[in-house]
Short mmCIF file of C-alpha atoms in Angstrom, two decimals:
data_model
loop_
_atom_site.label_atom_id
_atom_site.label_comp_id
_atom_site.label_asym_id
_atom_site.label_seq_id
_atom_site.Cartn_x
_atom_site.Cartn_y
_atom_site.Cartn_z
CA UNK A 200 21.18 -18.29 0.85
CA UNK A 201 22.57 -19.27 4.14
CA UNK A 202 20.98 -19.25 7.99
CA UNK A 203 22.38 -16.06 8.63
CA UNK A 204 21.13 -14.08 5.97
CA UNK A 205 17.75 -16.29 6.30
CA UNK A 206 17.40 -14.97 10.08
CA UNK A 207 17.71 -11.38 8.93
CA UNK A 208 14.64 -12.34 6.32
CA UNK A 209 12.50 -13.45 8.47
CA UNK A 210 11.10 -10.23 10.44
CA UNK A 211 11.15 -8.63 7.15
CA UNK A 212 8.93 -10.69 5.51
CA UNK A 213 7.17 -10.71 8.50
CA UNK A 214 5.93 -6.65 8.48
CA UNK A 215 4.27 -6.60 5.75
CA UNK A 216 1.91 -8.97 6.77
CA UNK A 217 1.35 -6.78 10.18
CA UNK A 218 1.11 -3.76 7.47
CA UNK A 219 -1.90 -5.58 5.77
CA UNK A 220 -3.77 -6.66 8.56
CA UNK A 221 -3.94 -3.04 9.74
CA UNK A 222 -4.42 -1.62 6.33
CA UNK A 223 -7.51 -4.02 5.67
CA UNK A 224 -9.00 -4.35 8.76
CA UNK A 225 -11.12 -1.06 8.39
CA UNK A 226 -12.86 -2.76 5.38
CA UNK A 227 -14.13 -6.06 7.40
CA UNK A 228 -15.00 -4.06 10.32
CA UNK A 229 -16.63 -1.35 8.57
CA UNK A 230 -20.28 -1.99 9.84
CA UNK A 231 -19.42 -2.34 13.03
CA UNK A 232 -17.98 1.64 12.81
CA UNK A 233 -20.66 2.72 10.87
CA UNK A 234 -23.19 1.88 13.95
CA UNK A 235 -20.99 2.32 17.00
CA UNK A 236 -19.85 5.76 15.38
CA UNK A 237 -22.88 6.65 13.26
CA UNK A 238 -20.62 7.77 10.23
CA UNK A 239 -21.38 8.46 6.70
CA UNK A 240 -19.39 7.21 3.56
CA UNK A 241 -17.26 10.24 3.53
CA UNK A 242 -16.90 10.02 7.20
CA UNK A 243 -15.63 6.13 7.07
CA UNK A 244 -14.05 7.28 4.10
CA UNK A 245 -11.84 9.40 6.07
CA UNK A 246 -11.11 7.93 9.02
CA UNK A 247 -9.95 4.92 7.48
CA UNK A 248 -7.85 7.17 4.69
CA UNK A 249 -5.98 8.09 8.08
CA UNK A 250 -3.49 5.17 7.56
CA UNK A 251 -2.24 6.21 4.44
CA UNK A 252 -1.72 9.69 5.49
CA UNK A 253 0.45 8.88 8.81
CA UNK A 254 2.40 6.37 6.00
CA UNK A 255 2.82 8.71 3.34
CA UNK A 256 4.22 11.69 5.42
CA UNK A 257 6.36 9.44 7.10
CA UNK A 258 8.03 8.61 4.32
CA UNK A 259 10.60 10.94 3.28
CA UNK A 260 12.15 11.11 7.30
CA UNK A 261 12.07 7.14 6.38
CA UNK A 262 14.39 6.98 4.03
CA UNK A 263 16.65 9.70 5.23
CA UNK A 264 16.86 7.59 8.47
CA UNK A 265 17.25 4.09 7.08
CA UNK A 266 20.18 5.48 4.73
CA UNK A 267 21.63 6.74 7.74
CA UNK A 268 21.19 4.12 10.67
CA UNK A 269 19.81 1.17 8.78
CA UNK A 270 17.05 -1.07 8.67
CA UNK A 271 17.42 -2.41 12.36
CA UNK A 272 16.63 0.54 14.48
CA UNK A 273 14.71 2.49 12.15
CA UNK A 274 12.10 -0.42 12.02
CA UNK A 275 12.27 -1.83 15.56
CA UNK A 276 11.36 1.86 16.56
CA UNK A 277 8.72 2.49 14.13
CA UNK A 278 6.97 -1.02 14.87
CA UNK A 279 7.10 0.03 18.61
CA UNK A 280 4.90 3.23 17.63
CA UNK A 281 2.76 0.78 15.16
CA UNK A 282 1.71 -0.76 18.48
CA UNK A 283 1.18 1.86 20.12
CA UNK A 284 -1.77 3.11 17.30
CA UNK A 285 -3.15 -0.12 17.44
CA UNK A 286 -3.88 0.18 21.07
CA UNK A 287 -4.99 3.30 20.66
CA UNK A 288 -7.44 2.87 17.85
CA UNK A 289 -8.79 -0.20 19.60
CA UNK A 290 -9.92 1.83 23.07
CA UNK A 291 -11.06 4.65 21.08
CA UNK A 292 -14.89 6.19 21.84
CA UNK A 293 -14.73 8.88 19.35
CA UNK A 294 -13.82 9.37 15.47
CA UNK A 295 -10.93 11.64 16.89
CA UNK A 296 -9.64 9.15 19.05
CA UNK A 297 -9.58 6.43 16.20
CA UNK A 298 -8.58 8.30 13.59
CA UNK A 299 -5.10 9.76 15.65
CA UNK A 300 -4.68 5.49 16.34
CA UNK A 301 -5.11 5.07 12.83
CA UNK A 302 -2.83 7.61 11.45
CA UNK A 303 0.29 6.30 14.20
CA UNK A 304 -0.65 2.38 12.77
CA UNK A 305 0.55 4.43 9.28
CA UNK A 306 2.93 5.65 10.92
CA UNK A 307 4.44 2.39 12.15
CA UNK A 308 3.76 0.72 9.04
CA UNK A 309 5.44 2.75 6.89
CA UNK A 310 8.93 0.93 7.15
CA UNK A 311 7.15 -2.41 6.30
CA UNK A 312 8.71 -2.79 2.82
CA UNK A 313 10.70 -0.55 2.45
CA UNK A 314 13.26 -1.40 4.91
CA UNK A 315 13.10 -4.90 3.82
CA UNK A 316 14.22 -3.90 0.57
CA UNK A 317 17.12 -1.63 2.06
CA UNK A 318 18.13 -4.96 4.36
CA UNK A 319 18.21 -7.02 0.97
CA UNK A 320 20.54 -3.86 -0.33
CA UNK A 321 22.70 -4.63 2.49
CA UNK A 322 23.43 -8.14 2.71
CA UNK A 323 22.27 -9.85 -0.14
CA UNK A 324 24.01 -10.33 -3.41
CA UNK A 325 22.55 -7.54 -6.45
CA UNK A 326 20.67 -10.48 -8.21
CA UNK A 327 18.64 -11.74 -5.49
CA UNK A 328 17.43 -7.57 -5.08
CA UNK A 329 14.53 -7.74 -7.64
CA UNK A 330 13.58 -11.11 -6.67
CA UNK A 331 13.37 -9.91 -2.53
CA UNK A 332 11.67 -7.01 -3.98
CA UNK A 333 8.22 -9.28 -5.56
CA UNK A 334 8.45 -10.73 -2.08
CA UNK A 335 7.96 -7.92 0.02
CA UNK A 336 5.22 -6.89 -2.21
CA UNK A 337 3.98 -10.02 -2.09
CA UNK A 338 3.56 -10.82 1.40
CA UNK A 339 1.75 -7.77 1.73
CA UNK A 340 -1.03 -9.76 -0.20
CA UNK A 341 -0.93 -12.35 2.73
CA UNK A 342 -1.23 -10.07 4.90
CA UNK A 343 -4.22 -9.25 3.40
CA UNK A 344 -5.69 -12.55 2.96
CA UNK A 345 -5.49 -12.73 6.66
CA UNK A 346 -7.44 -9.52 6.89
CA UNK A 347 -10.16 -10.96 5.22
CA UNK A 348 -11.83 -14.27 5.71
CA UNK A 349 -9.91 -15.21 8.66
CA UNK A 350 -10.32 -11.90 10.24
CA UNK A 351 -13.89 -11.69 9.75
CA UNK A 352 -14.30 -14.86 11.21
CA UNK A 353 -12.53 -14.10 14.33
CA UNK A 354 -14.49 -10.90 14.45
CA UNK A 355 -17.83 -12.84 14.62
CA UNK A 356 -16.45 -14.89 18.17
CA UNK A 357 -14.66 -11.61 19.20
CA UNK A 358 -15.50 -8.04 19.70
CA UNK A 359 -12.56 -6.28 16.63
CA UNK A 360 -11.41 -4.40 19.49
CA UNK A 361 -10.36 -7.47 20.99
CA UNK A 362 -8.74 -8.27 17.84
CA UNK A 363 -7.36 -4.80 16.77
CA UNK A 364 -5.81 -5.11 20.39
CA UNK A 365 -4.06 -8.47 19.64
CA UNK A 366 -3.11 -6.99 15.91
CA UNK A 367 -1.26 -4.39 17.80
CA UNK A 368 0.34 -7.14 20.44
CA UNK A 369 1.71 -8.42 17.33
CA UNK A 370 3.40 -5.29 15.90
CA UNK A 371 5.28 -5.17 19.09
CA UNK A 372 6.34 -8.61 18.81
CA UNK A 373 7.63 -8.25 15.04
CA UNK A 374 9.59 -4.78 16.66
CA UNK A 375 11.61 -7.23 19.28
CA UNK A 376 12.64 -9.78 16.50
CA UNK A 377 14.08 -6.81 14.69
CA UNK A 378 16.06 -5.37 17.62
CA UNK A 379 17.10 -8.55 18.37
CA UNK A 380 18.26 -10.55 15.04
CA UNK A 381 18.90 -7.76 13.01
CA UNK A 382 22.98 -6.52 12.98
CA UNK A 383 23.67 -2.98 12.83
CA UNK A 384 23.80 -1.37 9.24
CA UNK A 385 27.46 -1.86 7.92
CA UNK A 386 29.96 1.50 8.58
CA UNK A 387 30.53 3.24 5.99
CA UNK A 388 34.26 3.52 4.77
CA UNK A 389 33.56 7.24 4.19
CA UNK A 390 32.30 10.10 5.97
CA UNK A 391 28.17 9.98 6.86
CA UNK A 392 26.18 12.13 4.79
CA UNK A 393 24.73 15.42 6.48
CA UNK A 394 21.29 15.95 6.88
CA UNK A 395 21.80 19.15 4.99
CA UNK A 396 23.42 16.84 2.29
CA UNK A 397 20.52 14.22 2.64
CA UNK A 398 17.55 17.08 2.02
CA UNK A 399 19.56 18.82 -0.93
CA UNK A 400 19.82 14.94 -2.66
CA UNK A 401 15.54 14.91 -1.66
CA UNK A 402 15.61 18.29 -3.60
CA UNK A 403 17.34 16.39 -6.72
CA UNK A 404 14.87 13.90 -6.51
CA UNK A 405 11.72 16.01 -6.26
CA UNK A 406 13.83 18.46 -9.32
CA UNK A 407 13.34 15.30 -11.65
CA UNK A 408 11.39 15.73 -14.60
CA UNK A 409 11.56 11.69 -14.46
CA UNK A 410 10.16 11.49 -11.23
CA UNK A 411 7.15 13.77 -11.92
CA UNK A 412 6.08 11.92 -15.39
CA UNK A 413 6.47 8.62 -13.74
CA UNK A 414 5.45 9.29 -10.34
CA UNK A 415 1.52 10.65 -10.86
CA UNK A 416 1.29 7.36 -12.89
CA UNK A 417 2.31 5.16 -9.92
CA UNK A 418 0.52 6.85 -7.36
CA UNK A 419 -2.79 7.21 -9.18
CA UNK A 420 -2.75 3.52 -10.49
CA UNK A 421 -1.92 2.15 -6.95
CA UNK A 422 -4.26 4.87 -4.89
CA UNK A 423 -7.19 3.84 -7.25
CA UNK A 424 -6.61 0.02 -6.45
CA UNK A 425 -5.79 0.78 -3.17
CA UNK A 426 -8.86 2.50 -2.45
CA UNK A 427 -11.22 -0.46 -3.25
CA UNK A 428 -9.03 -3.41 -1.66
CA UNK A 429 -8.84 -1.34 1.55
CA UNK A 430 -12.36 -0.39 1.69
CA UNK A 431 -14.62 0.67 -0.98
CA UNK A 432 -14.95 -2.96 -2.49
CA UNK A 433 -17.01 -4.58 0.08
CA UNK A 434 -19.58 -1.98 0.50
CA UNK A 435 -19.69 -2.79 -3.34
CA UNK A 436 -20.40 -6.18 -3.16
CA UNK A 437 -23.11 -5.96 -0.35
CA UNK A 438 -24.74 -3.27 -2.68
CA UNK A 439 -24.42 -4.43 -6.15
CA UNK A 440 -23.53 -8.19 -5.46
CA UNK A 441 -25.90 -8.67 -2.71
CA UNK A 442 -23.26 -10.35 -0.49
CA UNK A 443 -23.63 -10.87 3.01
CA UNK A 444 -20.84 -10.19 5.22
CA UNK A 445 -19.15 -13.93 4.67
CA UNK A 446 -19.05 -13.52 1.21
CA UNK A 447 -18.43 -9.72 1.33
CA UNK A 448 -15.12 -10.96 3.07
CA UNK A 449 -14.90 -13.91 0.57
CA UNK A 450 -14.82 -11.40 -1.86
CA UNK A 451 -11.82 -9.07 -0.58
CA UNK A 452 -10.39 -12.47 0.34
CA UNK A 453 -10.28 -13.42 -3.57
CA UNK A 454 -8.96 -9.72 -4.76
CA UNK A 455 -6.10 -10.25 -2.01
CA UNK A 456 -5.15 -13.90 -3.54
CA UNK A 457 -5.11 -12.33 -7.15
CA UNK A 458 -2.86 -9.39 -5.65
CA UNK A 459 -0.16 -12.41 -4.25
CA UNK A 460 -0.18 -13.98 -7.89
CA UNK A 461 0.11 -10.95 -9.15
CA UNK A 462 2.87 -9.33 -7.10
CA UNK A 463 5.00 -12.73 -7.39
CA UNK A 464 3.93 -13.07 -10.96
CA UNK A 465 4.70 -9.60 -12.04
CA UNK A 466 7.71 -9.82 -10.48
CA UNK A 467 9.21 -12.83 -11.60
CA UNK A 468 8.30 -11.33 -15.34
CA UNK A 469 9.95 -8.35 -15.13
CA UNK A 470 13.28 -10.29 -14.02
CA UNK A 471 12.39 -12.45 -17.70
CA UNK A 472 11.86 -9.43 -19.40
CA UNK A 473 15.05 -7.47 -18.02
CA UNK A 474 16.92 -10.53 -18.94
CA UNK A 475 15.81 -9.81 -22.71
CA UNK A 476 16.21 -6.16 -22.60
CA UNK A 477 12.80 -5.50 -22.73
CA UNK A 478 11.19 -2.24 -20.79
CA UNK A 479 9.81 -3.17 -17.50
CA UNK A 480 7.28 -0.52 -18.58
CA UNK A 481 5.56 -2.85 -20.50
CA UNK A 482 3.96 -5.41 -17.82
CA UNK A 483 3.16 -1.90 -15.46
CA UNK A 484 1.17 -0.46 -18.60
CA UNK A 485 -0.72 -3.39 -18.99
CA UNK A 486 -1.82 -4.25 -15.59
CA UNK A 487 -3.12 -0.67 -15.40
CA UNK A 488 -5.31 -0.64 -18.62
CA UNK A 489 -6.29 -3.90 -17.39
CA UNK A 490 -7.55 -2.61 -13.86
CA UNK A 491 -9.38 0.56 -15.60
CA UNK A 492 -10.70 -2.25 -18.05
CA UNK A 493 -12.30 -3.91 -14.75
CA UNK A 494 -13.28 -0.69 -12.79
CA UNK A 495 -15.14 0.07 -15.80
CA UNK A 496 -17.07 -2.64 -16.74
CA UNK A 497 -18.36 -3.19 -12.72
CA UNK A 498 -19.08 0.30 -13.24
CA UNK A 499 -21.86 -0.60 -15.62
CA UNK A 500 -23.63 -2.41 -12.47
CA UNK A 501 -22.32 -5.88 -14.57
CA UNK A 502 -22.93 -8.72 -11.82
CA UNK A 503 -21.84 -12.14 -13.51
CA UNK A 504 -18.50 -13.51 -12.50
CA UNK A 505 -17.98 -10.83 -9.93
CA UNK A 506 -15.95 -13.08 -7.79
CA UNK A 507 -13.69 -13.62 -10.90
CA UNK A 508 -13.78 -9.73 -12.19
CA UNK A 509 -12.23 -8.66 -8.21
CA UNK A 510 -9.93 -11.53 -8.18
CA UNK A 511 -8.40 -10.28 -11.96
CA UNK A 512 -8.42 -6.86 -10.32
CA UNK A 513 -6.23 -8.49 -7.53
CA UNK A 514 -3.54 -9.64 -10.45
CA UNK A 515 -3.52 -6.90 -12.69
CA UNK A 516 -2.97 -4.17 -9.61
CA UNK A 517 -0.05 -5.47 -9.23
CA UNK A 518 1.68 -4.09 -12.19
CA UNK A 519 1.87 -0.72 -11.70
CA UNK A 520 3.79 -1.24 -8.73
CA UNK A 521 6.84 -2.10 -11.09
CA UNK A 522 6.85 1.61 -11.68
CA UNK A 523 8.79 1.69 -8.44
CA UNK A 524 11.96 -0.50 -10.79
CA UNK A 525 11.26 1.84 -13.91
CA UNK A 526 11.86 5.23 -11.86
CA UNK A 527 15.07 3.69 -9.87
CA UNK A 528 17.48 3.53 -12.39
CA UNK A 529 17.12 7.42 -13.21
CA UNK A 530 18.99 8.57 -9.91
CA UNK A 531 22.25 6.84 -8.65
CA UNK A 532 22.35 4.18 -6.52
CA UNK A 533 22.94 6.12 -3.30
CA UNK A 534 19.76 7.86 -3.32
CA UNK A 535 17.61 4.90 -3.72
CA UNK A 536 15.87 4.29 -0.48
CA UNK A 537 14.90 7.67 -0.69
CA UNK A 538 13.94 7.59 -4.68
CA UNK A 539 11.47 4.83 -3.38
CA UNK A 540 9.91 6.42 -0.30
CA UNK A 541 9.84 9.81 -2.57
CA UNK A 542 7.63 7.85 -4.37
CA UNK A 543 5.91 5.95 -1.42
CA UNK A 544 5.13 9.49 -0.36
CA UNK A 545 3.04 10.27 -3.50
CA UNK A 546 1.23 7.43 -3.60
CA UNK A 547 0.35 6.65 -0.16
CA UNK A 548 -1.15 10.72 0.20
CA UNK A 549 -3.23 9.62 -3.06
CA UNK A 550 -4.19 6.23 -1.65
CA UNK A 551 -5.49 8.65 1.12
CA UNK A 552 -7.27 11.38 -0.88
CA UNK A 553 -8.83 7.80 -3.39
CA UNK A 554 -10.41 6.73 -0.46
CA UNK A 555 -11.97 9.82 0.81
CA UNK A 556 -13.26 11.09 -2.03
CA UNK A 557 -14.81 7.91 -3.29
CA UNK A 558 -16.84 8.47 -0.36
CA UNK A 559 -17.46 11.72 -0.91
CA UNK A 560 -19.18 10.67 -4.40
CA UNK A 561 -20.85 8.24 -2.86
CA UNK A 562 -22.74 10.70 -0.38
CA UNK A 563 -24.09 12.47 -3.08
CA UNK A 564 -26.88 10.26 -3.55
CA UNK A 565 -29.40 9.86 -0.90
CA UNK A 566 -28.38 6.11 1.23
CA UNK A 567 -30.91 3.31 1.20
CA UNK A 568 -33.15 2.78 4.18
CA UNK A 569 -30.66 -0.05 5.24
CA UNK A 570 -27.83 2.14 5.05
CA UNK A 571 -26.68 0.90 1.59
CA UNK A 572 -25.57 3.16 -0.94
CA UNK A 573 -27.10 3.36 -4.28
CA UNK A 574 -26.10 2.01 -7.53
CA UNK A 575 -25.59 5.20 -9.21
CA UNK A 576 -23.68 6.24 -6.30
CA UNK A 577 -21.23 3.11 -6.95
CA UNK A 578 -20.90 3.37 -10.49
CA UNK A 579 -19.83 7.23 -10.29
CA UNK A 580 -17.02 6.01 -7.30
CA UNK A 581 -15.74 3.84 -10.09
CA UNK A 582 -15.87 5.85 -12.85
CA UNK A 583 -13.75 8.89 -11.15
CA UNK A 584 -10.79 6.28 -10.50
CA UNK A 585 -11.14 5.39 -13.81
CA UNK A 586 -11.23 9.17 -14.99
CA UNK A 587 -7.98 9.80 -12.57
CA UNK A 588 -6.01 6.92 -14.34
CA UNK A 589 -6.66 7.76 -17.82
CA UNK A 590 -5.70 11.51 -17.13
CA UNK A 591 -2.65 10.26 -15.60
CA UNK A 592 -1.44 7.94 -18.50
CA UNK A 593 -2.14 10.93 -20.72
CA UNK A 594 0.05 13.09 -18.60
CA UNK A 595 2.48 10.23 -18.96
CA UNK A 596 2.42 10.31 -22.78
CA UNK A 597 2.51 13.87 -23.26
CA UNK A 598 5.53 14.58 -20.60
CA UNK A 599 7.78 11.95 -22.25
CA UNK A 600 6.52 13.49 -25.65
CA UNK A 601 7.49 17.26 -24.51
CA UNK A 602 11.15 15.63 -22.79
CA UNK A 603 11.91 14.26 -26.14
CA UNK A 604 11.72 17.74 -27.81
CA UNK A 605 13.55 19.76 -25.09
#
């Protein structure tokens, strides 16, 4: 891999990272919106859900545009507007005001990965693709580490909208290396695709009976995961665990390592096992049962080895996101930035409805006098993600079962 190609790496690897520490930071400085804003669980729920809703819709303009211009300008102008929610969010007084910054840091996020994986498309070889591809994933993971221990220690010599502020300096930051290291998206040798063109290809897509049995999968395995390692697992552990807010942070900071193994570990097996012919299907299945295996035994209040249970969470969540290489292959080549952000689309608006209705559960039980929330309250959270992912692996089964006898 030579300097040139290395240079165009770098700022990709680098959003991601900015993705995360957006993404996460709602769940380390929950508390401190809780009392400045006085909101309930659905309420927190909600406005930190806004993220994945300004990512998911901005997904299908996202790959229309970075088929058409490229990676360069697509994600130098998205990371501008990234910035631009951060700043907002941090001088916000009301839950209007943050949530509208929240939903344009989703909005500015939503290139973070996926326009690294259309640069490695462009100029780097086919065989390096998959391998750029557990990278991306997996730097979101650092990101995330960042988000938690780290971040909560800042946040304890800082006011977070100090930090949120600086978060968002840094968006801008990754937006200029982009403009300027980043070389225009090839020309094409043939005409450029019409947006008419573009949207009837989206309608192809979305026409897929292959998209829609592997699609709910993805997006309701990833939503469910993404709902507790964005939020819902640290009220968890100061409820259940009894963790105070070091170790609450501790805690993400551990499910955020085990998602880094797991994206670079997943992905580096599913290279093995396409080498041997066998289904990438196979390691996406198994993370999932895994992760329901989890959810489902924390549901049960179960306390010993906690910090071990959320860190195998970390791993195994990580599988299902191969579901993004199983549904590829099903569409031609020319449609796949868009095959991907079809999909991002999905399960970034489920990450979004995970993570406000957990909350929703939650408020069904009275709160504790601290503000807590109860353990029956916890347990049913769990236990409807757990619900979701077995009715979508049924669906799964029974669709490919019904395709088979068309």
């Amino acid at each position: 891999m030579n300097r040139q190609l290395m240079i165009i790496l770098v700022p990709f690897a680098l959003t991601p990272m900015v993705s995360f520490l957006y993404r996460m930071a709602n769940a380390v400085i929950a508390p401190d919106l809780v009392v400045e804003l006085g909101l309930d669980a659905a309420g927190l729920g909600l406005l930190t859900s806004a993220f994945f809703m300004g990512f998911g819709l901005t997904q299908l303009p996202l790959g229309m545009s970075l088929d058409r211009w490229g990676p360069r300008r697509v994600a130098a102008l998205l990371f501008l507007v990234g910035g631009i929610g951060g700043a907002v969010f941090a001088t916000g007084e009301t839950v209007l005001h943050l949530g509208i910054g929240r939903a344009l840091m989703g909005v500015g996020m939503a290139c973070s990965v996926m326009a690294g994986l259309k640069a490695a498309n462009l100029w780097f070889p086919p065989g390096r693709v998959p391998l750029l591809t557990s990278f991306f994933f997996g730097m979101t993971g650092v990101g995330g580490m960042l988000a938690t221990v780290p971040l909560a220690a800042l946040i304890e010599e800082v006011h977070w909208r100090t930090v949120l502020l600086g978060i968002a300096a840094l968006a801008v930051v990754v937006a200029g290396l982009i403009f300027l290291l980043v070389p225009e998206k090839p020309a094409s040798s043939g005409r450029p695709v019409s947006f008419f063109t573009q949207v009837r290809q989206l309608g192809t897509i979305f026409g897929s009976l292959a998209f829609w049995r592997i699609t709910p999968l993805a997006a309701i395995a990833i939503g469910a995961s993404a709902a507790y390692q964005s939020l819902w697992v640290v009220p968890w552990l100061r409820d259940i665990a009894g963790f105070d807010r070091h170790a609450q942070a501790m805690g993400l900071f551990m499910i955020l390592t085990g998602s880094v193994i797991g994206n670079f570990g997943f992905g580096a097996l599913t290279q093995l096992l396409a080498r041997r012919n066998i289904p990438l299907l196979i390691p996406a299945i198994a993370g999932l049962l895994g992760c329901m295996a989890i959810q489902a035994l924390l549901a049960t209040g179960y306390t010993g080895a906690v910090l071990l249970m959320w860190f195998l969470f970390g791993v195994l969540a990580a599988g299902p996101i191969g579901l993004y290489a199983v549904l590829g292959p099903n569409f031609p080549v020319e449609l796949s930035a868009r095959v991907s952000t079809a999909m991002n689309l999905c399960v970034f608006l489920t990450s979004f409805a995970f993570q406000w209705l957990v909350g929703v559960i939650i408020d069904q039980w009275p709160h504790l006098p601290d503000g807590g929330y109860q353990s029956e309250a916890h347990a049913a959270g769990l236990m409807f993600v757990v619900a979701a992912q077995a009715a979508a692996l049924l669906w799964f089964v029974a669709s490919g079962v019904w395709s088979r006898t068309r």
